[in-house]
Coordinates of C-alpha atoms and ligand atoms in Angstrom, one line a residue:
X1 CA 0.0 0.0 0.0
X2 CA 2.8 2.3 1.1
X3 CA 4.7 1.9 -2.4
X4 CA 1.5 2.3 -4.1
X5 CA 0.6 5.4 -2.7
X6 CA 4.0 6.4 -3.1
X7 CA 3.5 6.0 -6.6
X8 CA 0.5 7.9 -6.6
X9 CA 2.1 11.0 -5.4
X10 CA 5.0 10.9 -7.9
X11 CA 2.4 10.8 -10.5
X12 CA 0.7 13.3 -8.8
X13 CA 4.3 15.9 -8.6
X14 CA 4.9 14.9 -12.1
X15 CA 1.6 16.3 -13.2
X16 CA 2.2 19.2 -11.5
X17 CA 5.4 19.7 -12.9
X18 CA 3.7 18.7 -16.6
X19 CA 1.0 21.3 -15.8
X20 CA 3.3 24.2 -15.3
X21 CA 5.4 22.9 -18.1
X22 CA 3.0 23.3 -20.1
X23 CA 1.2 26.5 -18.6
X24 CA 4.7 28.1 -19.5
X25 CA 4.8 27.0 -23.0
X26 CA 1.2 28.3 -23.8
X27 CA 2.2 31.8 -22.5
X28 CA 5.1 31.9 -24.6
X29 CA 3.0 31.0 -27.4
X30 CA 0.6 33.7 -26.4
X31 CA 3.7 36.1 -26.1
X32 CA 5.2 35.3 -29.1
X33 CA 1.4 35.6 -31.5
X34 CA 1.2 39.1 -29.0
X35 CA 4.8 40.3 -30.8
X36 CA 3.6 39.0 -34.2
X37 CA -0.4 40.9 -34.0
X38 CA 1.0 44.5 -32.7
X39 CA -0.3 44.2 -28.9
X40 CA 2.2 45.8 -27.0
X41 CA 2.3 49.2 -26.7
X42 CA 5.1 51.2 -25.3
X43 CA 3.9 54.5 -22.9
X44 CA 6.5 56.8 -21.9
X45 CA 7.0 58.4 -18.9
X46 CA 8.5 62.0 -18.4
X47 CA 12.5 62.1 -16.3
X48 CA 12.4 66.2 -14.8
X49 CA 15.6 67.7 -14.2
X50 CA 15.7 69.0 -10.9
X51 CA 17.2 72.4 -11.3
X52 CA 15.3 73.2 -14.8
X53 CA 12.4 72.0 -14.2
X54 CA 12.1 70.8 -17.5
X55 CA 11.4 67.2 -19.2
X56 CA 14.8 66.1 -19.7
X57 CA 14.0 62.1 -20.6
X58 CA 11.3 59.6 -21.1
X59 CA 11.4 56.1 -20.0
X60 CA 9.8 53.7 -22.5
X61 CA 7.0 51.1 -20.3
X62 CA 5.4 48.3 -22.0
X63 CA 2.0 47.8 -22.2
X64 CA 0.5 44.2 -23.5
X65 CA -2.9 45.4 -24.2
X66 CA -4.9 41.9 -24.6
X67 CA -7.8 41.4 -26.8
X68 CA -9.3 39.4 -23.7
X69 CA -8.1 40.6 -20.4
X70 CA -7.5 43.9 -21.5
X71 CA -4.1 46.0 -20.7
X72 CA -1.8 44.0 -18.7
X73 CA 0.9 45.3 -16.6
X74 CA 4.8 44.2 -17.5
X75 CA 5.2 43.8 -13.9
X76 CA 3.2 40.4 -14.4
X77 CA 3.9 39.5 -18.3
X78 CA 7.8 40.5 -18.3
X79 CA 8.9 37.9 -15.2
X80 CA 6.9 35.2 -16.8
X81 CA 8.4 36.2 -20.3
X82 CA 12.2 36.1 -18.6
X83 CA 11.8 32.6 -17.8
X84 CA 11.9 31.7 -21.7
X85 CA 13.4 33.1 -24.7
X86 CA 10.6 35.4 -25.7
X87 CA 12.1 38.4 -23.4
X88 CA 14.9 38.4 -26.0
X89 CA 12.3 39.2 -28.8
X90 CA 10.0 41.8 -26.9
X91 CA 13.5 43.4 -25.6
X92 CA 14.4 43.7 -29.1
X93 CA 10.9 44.7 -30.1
X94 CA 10.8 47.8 -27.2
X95 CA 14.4 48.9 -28.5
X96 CA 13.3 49.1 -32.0
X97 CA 10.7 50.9 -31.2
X98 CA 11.3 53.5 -28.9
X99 CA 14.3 54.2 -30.8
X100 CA 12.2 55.1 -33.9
X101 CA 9.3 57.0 -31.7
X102 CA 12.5 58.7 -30.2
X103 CA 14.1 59.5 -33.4
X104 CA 10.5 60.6 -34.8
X105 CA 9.8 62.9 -32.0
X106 CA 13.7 64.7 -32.7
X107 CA 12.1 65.1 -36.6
X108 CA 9.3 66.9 -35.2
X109 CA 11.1 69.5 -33.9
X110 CA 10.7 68.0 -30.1
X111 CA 13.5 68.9 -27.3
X112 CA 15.9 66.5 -27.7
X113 CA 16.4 63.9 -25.0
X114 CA 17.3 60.3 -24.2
X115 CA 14.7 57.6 -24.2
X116 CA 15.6 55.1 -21.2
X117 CA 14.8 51.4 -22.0
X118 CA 14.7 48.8 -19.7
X119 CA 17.1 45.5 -20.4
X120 CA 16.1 42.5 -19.0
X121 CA 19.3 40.3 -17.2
X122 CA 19.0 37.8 -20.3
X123 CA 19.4 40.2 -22.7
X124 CA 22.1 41.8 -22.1
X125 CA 24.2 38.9 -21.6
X126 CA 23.1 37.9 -24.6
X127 CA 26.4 38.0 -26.9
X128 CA 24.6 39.9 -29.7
X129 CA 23.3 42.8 -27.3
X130 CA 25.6 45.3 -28.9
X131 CA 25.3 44.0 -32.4
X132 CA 21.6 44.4 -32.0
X133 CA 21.4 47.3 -30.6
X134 CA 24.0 49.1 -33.4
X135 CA 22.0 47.7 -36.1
X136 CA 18.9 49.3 -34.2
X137 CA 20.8 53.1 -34.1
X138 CA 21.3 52.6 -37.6
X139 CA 18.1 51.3 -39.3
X140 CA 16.4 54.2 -36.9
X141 CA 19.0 57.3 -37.5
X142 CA 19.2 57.9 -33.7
X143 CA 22.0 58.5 -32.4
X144 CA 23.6 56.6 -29.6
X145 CA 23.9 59.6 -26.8
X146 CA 19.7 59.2 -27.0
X147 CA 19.6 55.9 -25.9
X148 CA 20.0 55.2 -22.2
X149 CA 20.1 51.6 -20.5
X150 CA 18.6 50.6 -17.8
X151 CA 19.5 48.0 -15.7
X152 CA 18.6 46.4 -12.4
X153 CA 21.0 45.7 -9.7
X154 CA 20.6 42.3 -9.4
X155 CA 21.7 41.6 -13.2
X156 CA 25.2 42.1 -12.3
X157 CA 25.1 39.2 -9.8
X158 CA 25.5 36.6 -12.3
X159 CA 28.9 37.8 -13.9
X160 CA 30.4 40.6 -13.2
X161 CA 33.1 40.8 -14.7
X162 CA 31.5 40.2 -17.9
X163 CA 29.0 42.8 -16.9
X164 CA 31.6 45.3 -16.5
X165 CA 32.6 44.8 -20.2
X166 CA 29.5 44.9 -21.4
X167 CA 28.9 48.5 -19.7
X168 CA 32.1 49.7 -21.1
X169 CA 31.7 48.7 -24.7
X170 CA 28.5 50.3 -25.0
X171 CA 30.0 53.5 -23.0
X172 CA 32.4 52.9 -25.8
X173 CA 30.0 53.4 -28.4
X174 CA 28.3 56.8 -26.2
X175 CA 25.1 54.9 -24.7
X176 CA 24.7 55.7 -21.3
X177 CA 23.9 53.3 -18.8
X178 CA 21.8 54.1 -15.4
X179 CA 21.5 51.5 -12.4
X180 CA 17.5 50.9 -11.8
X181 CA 15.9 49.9 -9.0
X182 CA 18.8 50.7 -6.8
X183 CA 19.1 49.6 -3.3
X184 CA 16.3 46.6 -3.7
X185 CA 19.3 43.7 -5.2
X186 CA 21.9 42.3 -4.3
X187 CA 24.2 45.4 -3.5
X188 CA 26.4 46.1 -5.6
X189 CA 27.9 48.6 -3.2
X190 CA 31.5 47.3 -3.8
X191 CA 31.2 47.0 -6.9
X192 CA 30.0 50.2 -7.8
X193 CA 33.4 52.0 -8.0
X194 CA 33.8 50.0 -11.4
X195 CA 30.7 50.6 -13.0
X196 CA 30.9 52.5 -15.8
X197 CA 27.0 54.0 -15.0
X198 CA 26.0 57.5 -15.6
X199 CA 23.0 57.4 -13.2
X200 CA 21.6 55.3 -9.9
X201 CA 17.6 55.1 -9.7
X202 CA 16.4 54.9 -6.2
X203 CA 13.5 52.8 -6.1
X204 CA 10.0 54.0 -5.6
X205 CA 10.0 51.9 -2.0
X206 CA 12.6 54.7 -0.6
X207 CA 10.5 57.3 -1.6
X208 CA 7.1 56.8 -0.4
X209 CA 6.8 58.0 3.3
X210 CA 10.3 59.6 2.7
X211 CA 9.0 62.8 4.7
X212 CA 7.7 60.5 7.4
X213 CA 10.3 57.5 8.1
X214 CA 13.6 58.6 9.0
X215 CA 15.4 55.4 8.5
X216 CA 14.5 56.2 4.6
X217 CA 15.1 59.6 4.8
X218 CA 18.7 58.8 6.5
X219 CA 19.2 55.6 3.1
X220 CA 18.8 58.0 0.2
X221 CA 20.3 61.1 2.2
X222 CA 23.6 58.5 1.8
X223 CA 22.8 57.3 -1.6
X224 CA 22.7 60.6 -3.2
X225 CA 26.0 61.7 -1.5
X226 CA 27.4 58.8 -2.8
X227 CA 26.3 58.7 -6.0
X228 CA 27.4 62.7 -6.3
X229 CA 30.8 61.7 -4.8
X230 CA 31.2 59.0 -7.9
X231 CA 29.7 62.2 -9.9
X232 CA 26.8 59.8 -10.7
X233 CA 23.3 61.4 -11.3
X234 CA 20.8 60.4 -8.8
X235 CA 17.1 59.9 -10.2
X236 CA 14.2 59.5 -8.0
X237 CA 11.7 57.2 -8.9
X238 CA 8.0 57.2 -7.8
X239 CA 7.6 60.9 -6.7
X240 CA 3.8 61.4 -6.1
X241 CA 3.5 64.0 -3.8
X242 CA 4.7 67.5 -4.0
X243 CA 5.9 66.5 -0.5
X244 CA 8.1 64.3 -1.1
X245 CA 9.5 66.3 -3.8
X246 CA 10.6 68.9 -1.9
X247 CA 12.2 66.9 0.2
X248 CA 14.0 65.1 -2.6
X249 CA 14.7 68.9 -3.9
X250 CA 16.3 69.7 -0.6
X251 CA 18.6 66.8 -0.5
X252 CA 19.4 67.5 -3.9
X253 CA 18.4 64.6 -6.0
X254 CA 18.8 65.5 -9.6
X255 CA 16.1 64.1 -11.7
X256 CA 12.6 63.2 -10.7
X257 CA 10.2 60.8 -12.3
X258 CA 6.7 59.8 -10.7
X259 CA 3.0 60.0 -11.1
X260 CA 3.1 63.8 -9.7
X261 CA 4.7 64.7 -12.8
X262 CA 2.7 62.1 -14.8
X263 CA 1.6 58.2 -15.7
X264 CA 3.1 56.8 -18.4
X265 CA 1.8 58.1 -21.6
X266 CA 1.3 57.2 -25.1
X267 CA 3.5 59.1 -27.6
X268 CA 1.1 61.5 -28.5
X269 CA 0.0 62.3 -25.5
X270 CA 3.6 62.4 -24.3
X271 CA 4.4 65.1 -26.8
X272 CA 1.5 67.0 -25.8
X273 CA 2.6 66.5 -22.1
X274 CA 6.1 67.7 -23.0
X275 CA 4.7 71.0 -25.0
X276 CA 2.3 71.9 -22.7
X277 CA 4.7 71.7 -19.6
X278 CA 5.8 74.5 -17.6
X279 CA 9.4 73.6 -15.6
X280 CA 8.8 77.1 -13.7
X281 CA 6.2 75.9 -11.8
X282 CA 7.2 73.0 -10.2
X283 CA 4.7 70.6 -7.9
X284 CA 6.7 71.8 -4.9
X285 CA 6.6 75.4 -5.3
X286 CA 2.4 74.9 -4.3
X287 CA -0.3 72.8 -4.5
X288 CA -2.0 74.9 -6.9
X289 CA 0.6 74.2 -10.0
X290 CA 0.4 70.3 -9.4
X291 CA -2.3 69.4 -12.4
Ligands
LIG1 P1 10.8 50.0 -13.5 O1 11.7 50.0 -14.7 O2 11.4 50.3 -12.1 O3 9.7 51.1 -13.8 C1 9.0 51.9 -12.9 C2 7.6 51.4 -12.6 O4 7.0 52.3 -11.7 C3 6.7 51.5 -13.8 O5 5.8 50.4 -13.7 C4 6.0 52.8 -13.7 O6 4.8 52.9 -14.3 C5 5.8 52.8 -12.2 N1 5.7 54.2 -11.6 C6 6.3 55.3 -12.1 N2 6.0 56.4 -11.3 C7 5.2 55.9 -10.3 C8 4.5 56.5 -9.2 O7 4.6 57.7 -8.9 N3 3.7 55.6 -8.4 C9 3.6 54.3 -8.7 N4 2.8 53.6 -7.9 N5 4.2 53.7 -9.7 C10 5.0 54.5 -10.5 P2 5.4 49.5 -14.9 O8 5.3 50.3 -16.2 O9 4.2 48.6 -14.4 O10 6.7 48.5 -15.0 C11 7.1 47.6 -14.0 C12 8.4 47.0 -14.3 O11 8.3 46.2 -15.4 C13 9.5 48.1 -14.6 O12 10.0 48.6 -13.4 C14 10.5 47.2 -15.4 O13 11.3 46.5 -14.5 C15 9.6 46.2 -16.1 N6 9.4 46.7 -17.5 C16 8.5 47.6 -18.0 N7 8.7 47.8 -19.3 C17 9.7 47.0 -19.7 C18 10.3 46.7 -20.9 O14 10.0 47.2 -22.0 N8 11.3 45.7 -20.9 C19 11.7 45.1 -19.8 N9 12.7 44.1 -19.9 N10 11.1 45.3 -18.6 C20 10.1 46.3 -18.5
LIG2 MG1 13.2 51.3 -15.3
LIG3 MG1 13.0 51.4 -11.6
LIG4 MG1 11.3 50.1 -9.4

């Protein structure tokens, strides 16, 4: 009886394992026909420089907008696409095309600035990164200094050494690179003296209740020292309250990106966003300028 039932449970674990095998395969599936019938969708979000007050970036966000469920955040589709080769294609996909939207805005007489793009660990140690994205520059006609990288923490963790290469050849080649998400990996605190970075993003989870908790208040007060110390730019992410960006102001973090400035946007309405804005009346300076 014992063996039998033994039995039973392997089957039952094997199943299970089957299941999920194959739950993964028909999402990659789904990703993949998603890529081929246009339904992502990038939105772009506006970077503020601190001391201008004016739109100095945009980061590119995807959207999956599903013909069943509707629009589906990357925050569940792009962890589930990293577990298979399909992030390759829709990283490739989002380069292409916020490159172009990028270049297309600088042909319509736009302010120019760089578009960030977030890189998945996979991809960019993915030997054809920087073949990819030169072939990109070139079919698009934007140049590299408009393309920024971003990159979580964590991706270093794997190799770094090789990561370390990778960041300097595409310094090399005058794309910048900016650290995302920073303080939530694995810290790469002693490693950080070797990156060749151009910016540190402090996660959204240091800034909200900045003004109230002072352990977080004390964490970015340090971050941004040290990242103006490695002459590093230091971006806030998640600003929602005017609040919290004066208190960023006063510690002088230099760029400032967050649903106080605005969501993320489609292009049009990101060029709209970008025309209509006034960077002399920033949020902080009173509650009446915020809309
Ligand atoms: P991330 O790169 O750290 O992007 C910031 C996220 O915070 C975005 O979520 C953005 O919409 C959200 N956000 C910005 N300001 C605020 C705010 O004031 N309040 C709140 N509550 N949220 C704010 P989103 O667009 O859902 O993206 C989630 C994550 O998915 C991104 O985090 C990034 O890691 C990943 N992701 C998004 N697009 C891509 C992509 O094209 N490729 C890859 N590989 N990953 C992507
Ligand atoms: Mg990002
Ligand atoms: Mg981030
Ligand atoms: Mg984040």
């Amino acid at each position: 009886v014992a063996k039998e039932q033994g039995d039973g449970l392997y089957h039952f674990y094997d199943s299970l394992i089957e299941n999920q095998r194959e739950e993964n395969m028909r999402l990659e599936n789904e990703l993949k026909a998603a890529l081929l019938e246009g339904q992502f969708k990038l939105y772009y979000q506006p970077k503020i420089d601190a001391s201008s007050g004016e739109v100095i970036g945009a980061e590119a966000l995807i959207r999956w907008l599903h013909p069943e469920y509707g629009m589906v955040s990357p925050a569940k589709f792009i962890p589930l696409a990293e577990n298979s080769g399909v992030i390759l294609d829709i990283d490739e996909w989002v380069l292409q095309e916020a490159c172009r939207q990028n270049k297309i805005w600088q042909l319509e007489g736009m302010p120019r600035f760089p578009v960030a793009v977030n890189i998945s660990a996979r991809h960019f140690y993915q030997s054809n990164l920087i073949p990819t994205i030169t072939r990109i520059l070139h079919e698009t006609g934007l140049e590299p200094q408009y393309l920024l990288l971003e990159i979580t923490e964590g991706t270093l963790i794997r190799n770094v050494e090789y990561g370390v290469r990778m960041m300097e050849d595409l310094k090399q080649m005058g794309i910048h690179i900016s650290m995302d998400d920073f303080g939530t990996g694995y810290s790469s605190l002693s490693q950080l003296d070797r990156l060749p970075i151009s910016e540190m993003k402090l996660d959204r989870s240091f800034i909200q209740g900045i003004t109230e908790d002072s352990r977080k208040s004390s964490i970015v007060r340090a971050v941004i020292e040290l990242g103006h110390h490695m002459d590093l730019r230091v971006v806030a992410e998640g600003i929602e309250s005017p609040d919290e960006l004066k208190y960023l102001t006063d510690l002088e973090c230099d760029q400032f990106q967050g649903y106080l400035f605005s969501k993320p946007l489609p292009e049009l309405e990101f060029s709209r966003f970008v025309l209509r804005w006034d960077g002399s009346s920033m949020p902080a300076d009173g509650p009446a300028s915020a809309g």
